[in-house]
Tab-separated table of N, CA and C in Angstrom:
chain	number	residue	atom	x	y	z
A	1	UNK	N	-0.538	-30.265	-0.795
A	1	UNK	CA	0.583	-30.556	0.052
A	1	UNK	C	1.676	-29.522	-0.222
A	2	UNK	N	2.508	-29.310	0.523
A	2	UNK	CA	3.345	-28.041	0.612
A	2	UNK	C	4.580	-28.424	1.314
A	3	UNK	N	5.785	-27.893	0.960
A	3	UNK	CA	7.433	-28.499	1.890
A	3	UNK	C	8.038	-27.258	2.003
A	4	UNK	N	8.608	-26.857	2.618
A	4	UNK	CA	9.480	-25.970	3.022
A	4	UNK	C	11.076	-26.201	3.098
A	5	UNK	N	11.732	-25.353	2.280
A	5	UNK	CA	13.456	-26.016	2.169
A	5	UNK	C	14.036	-24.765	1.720
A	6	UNK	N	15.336	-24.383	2.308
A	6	UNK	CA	15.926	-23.488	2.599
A	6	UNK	C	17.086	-23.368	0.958
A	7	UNK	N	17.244	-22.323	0.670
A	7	UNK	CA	17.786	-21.995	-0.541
A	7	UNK	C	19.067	-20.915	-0.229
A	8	UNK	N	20.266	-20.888	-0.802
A	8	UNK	CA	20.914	-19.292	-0.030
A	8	UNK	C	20.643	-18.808	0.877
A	9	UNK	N	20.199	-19.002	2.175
A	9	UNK	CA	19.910	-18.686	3.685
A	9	UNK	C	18.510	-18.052	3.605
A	10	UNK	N	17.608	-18.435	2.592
A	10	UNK	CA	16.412	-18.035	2.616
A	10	UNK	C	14.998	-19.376	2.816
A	11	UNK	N	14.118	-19.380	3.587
A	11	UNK	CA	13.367	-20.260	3.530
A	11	UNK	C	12.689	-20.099	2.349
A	12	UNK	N	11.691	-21.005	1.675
A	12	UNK	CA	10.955	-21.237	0.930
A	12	UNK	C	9.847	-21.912	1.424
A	13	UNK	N	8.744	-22.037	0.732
A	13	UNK	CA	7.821	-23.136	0.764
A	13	UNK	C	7.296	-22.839	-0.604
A	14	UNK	N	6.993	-24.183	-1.323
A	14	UNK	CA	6.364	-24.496	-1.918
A	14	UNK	C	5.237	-25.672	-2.259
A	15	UNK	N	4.373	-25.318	-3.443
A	15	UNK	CA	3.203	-26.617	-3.442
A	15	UNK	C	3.680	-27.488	-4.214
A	16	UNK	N	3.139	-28.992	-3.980
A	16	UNK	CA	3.916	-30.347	-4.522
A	16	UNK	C	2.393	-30.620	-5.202
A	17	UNK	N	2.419	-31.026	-6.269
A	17	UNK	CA	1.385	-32.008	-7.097
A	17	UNK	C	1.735	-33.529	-7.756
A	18	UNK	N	1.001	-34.393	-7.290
A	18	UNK	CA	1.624	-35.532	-7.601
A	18	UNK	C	1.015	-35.400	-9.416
A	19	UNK	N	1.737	-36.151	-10.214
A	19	UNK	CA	1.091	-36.542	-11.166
A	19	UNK	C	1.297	-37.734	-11.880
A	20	UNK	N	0.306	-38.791	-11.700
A	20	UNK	CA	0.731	-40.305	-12.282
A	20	UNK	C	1.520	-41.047	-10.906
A	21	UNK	N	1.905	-42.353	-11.506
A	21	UNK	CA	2.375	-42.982	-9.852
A	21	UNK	C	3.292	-42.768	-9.777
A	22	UNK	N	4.321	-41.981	-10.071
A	22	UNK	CA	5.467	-41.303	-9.871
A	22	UNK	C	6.028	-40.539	-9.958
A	23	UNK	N	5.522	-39.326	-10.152
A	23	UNK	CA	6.068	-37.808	-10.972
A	23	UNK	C	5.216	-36.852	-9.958
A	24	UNK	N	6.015	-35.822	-9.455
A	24	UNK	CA	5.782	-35.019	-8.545
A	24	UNK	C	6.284	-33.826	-9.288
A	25	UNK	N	5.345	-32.691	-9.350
A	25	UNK	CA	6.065	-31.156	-9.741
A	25	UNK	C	5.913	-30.613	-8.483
A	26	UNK	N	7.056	-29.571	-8.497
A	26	UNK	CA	7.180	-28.793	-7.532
A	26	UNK	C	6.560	-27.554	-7.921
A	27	UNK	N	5.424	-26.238	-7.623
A	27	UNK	CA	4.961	-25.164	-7.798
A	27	UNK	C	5.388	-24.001	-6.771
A	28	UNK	N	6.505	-23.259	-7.702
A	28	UNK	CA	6.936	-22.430	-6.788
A	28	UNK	C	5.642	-21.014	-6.354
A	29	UNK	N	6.368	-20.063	-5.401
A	29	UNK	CA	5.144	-19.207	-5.205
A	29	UNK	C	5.999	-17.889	-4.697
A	30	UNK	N	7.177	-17.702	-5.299
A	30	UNK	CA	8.199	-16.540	-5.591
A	30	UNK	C	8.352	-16.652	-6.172
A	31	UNK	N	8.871	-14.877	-6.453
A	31	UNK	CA	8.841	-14.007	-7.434
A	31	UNK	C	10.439	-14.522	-7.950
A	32	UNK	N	11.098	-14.500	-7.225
A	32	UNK	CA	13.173	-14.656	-7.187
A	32	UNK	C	13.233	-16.053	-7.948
A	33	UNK	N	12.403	-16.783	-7.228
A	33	UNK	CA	12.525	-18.175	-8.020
A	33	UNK	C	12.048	-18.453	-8.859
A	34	UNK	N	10.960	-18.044	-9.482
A	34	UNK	CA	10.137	-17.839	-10.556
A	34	UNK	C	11.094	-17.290	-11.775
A	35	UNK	N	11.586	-16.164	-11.664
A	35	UNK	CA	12.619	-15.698	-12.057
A	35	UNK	C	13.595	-16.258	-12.849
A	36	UNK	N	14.191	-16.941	-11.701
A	36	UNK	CA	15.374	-17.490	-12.041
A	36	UNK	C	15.271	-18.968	-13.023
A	37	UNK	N	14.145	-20.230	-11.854
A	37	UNK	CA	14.044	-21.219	-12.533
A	37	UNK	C	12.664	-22.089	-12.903
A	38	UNK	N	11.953	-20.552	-13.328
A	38	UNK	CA	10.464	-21.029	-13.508
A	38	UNK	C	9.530	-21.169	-12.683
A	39	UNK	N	8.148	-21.882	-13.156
A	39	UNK	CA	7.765	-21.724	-11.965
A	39	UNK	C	7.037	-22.993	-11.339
A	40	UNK	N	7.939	-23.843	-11.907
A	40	UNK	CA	7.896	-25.414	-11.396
A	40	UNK	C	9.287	-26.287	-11.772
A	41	UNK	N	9.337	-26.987	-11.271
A	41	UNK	CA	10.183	-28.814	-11.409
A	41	UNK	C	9.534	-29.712	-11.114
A	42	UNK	N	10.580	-30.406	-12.047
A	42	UNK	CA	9.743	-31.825	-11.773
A	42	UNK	C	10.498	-32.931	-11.588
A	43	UNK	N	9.903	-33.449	-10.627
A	43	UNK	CA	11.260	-34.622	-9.856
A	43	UNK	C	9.882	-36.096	-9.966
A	44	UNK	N	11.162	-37.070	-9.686
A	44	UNK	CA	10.508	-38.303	-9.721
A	44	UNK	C	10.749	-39.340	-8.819
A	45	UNK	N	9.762	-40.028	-8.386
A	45	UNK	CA	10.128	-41.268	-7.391
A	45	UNK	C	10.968	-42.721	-7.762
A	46	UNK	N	11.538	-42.687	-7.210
A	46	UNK	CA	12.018	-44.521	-7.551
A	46	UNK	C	12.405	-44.987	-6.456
A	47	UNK	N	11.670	-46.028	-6.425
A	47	UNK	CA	12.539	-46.998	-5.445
A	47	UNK	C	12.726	-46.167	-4.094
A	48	UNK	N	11.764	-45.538	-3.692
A	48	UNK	CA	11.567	-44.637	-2.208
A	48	UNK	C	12.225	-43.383	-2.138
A	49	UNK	N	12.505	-43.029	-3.164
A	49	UNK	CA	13.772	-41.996	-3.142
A	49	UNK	C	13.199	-40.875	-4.253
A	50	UNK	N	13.709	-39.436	-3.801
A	50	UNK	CA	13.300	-38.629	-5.005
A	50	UNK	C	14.508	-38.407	-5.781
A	51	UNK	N	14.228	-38.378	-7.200
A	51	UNK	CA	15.549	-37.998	-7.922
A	51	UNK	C	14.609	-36.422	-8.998
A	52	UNK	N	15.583	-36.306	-9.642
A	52	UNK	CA	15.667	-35.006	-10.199
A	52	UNK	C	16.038	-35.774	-12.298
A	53	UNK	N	15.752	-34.876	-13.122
A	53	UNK	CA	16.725	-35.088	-14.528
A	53	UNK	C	17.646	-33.810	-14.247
A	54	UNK	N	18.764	-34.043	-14.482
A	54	UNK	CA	19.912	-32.477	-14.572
A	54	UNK	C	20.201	-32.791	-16.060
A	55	UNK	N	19.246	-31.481	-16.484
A	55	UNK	CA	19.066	-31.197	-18.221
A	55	UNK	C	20.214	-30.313	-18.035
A	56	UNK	N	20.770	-30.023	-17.361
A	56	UNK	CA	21.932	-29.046	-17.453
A	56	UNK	C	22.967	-29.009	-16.391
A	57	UNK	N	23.980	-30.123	-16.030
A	57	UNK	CA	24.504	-30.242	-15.168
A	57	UNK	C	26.049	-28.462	-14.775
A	58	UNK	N	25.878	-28.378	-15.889
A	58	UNK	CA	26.518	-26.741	-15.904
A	58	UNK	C	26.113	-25.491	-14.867
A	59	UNK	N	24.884	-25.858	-14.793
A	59	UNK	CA	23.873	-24.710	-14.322
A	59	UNK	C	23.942	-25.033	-12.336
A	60	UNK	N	25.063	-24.811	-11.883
A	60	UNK	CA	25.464	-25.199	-10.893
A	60	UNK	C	23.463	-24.704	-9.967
A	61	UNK	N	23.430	-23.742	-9.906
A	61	UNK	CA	22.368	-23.140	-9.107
A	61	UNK	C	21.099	-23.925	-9.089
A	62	UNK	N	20.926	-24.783	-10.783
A	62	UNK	CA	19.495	-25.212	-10.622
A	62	UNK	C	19.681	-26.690	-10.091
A	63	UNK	N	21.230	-27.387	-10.192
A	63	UNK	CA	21.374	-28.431	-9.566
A	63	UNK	C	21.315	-28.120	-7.404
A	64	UNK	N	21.855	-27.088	-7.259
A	64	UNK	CA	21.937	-27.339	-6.106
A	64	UNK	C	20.343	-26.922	-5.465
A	65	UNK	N	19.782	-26.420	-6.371
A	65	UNK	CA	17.780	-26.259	-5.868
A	65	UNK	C	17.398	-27.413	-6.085
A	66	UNK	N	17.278	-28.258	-7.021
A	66	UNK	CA	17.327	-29.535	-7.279
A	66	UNK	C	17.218	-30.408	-5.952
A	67	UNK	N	18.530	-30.373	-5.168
A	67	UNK	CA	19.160	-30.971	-4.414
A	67	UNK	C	18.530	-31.259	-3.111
A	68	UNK	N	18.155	-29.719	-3.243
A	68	UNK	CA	17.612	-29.480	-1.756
A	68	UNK	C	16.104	-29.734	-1.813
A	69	UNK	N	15.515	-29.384	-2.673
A	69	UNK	CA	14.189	-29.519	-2.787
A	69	UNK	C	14.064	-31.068	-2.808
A	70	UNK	N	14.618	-32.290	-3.357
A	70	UNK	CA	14.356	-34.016	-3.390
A	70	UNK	C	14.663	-34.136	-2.165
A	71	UNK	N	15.614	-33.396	-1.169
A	71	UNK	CA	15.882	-33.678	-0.047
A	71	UNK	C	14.414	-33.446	1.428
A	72	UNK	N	14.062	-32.166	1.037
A	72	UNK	CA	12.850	-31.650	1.585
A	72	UNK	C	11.606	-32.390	1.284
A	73	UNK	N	11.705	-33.191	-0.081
A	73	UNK	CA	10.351	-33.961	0.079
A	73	UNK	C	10.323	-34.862	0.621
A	74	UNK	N	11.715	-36.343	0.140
A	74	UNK	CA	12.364	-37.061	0.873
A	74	UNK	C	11.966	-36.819	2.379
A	75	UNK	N	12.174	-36.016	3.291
A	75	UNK	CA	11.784	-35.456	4.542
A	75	UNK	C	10.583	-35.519	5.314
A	76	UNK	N	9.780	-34.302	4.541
A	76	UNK	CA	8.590	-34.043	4.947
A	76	UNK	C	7.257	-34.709	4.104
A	77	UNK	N	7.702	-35.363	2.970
A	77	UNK	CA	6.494	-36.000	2.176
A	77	UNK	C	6.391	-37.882	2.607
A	78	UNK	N	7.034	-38.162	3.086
A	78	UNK	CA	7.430	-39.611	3.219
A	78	UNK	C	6.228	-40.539	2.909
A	79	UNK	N	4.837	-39.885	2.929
A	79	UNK	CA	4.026	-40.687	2.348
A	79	UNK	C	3.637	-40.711	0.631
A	80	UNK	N	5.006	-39.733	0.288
A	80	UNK	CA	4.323	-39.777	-1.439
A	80	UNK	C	5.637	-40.608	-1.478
A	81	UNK	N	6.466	-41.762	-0.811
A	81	UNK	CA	7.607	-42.214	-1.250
A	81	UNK	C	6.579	-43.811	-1.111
């Protein structure tokens, strides 16, 4: 499965892997993002909703990828909710 969500006026897509009944990583497949914030996250379901951990609420950039990416699965995954 795969989502597409827009970052700094750039599209993205990336691959989603579920793992366990609630834990979803995200697998990026750029180089820029790779870079910057690895080359996965990992977000989690509750209660129909994706949330995120912010191990670093400082790190303005990886919260607002964060953001957008729970929003994009939220979206386009609605059957992994």
């Amino acid at each position: 499965m795969h989502i597409n969500f827009n970052f700094h006026g750039s599209t993205y897509k990336a691959g989603l892997a579920k793992q366990g009944e609630n834990k979803i990583v995200v697998l990026f497949n750029d180089d820029s993002l790779e870079k910057q914030f690895g080359t996965s996250l990992p977000f989690y379901v509750e209660n129909k909703s994706v949330g995120f951990n912010t191990l670093n609420r400082s790190h303005s950039e990886l919260y607002a990828l964060n953001s957008t990416i729970s929003k994009a699965i939220s979206e386009q995954c609605k059957d992994l909710l």
